[in-house]
mmCIF file of C-alpha atoms in Angstrom:
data_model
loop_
_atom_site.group_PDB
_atom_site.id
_atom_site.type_symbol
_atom_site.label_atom_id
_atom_site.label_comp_id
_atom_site.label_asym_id
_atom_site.label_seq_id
_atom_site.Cartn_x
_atom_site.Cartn_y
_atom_site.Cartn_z
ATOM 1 C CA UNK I 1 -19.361 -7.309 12.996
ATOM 2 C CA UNK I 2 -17.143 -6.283 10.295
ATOM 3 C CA UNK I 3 -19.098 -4.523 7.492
ATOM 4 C CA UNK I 4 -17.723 -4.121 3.875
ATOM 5 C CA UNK I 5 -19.360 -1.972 1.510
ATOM 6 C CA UNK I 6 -19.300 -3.715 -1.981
ATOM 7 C CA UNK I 7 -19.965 -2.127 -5.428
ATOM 8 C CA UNK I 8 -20.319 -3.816 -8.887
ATOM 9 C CA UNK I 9 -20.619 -1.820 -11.971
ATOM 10 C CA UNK I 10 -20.632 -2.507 -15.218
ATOM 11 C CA UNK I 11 -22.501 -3.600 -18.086
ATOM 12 C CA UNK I 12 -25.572 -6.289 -17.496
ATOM 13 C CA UNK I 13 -25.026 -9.679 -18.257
ATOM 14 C CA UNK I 14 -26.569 -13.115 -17.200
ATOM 15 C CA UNK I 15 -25.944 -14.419 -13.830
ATOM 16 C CA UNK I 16 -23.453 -11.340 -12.188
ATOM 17 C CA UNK I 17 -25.725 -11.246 -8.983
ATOM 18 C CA UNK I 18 -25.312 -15.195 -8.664
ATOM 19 C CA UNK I 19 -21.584 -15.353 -9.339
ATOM 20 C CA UNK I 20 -20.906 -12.262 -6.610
ATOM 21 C CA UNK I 21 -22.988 -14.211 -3.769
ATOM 22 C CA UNK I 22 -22.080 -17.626 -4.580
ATOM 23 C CA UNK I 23 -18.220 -16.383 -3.836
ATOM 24 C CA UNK I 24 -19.409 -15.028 -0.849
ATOM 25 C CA UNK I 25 -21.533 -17.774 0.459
ATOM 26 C CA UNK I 26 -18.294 -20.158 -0.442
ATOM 27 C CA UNK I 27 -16.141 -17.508 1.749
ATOM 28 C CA UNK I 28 -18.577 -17.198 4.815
ATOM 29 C CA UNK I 29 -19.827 -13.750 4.382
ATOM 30 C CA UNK I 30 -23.043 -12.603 5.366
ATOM 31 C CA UNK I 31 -25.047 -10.614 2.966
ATOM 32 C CA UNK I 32 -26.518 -7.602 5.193
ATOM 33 C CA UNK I 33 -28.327 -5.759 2.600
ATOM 34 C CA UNK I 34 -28.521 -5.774 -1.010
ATOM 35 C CA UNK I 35 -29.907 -3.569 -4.020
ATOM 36 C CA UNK I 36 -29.259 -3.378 -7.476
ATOM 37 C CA UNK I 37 -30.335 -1.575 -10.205
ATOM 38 C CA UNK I 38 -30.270 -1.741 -14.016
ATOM 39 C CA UNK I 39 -30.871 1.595 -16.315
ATOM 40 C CA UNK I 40 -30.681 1.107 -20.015
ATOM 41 C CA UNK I 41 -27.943 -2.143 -20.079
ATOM 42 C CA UNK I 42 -26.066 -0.955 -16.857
ATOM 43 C CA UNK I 43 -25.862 -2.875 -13.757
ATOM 44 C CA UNK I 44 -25.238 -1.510 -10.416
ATOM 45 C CA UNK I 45 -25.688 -3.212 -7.283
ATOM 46 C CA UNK I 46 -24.361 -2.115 -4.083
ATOM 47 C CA UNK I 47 -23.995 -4.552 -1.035
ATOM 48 C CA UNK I 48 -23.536 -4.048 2.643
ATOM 49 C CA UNK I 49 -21.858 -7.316 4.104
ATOM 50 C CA UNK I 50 -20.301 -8.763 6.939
ATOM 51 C CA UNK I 51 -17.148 -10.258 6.505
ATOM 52 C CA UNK I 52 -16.933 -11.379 10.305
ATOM 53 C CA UNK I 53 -16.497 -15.259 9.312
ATOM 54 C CA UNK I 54 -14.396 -14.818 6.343
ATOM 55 C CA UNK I 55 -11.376 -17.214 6.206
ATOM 56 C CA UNK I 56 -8.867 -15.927 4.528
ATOM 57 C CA UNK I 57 -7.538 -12.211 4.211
ATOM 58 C CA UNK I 58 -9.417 -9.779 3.478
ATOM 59 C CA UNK I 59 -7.316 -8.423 1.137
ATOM 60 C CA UNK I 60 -7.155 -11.733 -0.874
ATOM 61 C CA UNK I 61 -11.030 -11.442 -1.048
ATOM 62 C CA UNK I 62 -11.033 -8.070 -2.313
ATOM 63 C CA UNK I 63 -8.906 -9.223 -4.961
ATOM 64 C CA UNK I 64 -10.394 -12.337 -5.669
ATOM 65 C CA UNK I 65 -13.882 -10.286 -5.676
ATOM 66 C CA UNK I 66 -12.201 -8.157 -8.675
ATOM 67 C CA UNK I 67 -10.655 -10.690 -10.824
ATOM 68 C CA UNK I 68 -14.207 -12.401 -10.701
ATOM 69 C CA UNK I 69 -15.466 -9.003 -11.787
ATOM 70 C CA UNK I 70 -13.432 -8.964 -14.840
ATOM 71 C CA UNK I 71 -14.258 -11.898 -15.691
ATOM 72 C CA UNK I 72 -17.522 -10.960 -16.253
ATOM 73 C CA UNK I 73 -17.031 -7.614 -17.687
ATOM 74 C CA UNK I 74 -17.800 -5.679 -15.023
ATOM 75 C CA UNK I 75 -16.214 -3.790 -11.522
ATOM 76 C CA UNK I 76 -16.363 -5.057 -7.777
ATOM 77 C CA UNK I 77 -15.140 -3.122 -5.601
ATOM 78 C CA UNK I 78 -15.102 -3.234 -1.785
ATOM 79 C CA UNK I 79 -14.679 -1.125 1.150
ATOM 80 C CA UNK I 80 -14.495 -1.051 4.645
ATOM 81 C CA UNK I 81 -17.759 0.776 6.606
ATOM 82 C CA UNK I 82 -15.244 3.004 8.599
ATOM 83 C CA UNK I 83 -13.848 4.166 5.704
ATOM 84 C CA UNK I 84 -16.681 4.665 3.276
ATOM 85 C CA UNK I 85 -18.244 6.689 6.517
ATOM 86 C CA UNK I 86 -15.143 8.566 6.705
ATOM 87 C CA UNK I 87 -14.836 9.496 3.278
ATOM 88 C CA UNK I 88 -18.539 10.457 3.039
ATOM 89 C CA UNK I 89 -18.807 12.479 6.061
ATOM 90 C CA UNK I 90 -19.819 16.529 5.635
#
């Protein structure tokens, strides 16, 4: 497996949930775990995925993933488990 932590912030609009897994449906990768949350007109969703059957680099995804975030107004980021657990580690 080949988890990838993903975060989108920004403010809520119409349809950012469908746009974020309909690029990662069309790309292969499994969606683990999900929440999101919206206070006042924020968005936040985090999203633990597996990126296992992605086909093409994962570093073109990640980008890809962020244009398609600024599209929308808002900001995907993604991270690899090993990392996030390093980072995050007392």
């Amino acid at each position: 497996m080949n988890k990838t932590i993903i975060t989108v912030i920004g403010k809520d609009t119409i349809g950012i949930i469908a746009k974020v897994c309909t690029y990662l449906a069309e790309h292969k990768v499994n969606i683990l775990d999900i929440s999101q949350t919206i206070v006042q007109d924020y968005f936040n969703m985090m999203m633990i995925v597996d990126m296992a059957n992605l086909e093409i680099p994962y570093e073109e995804a990640v980008a890809e993933l962020s244009v398609l975030g600024k599209g929308m107004g808002v900001q995907v980021k993604c991270q690899r488990e090993e990392i996030f657990d390093m980072m995050h580690r007392i």
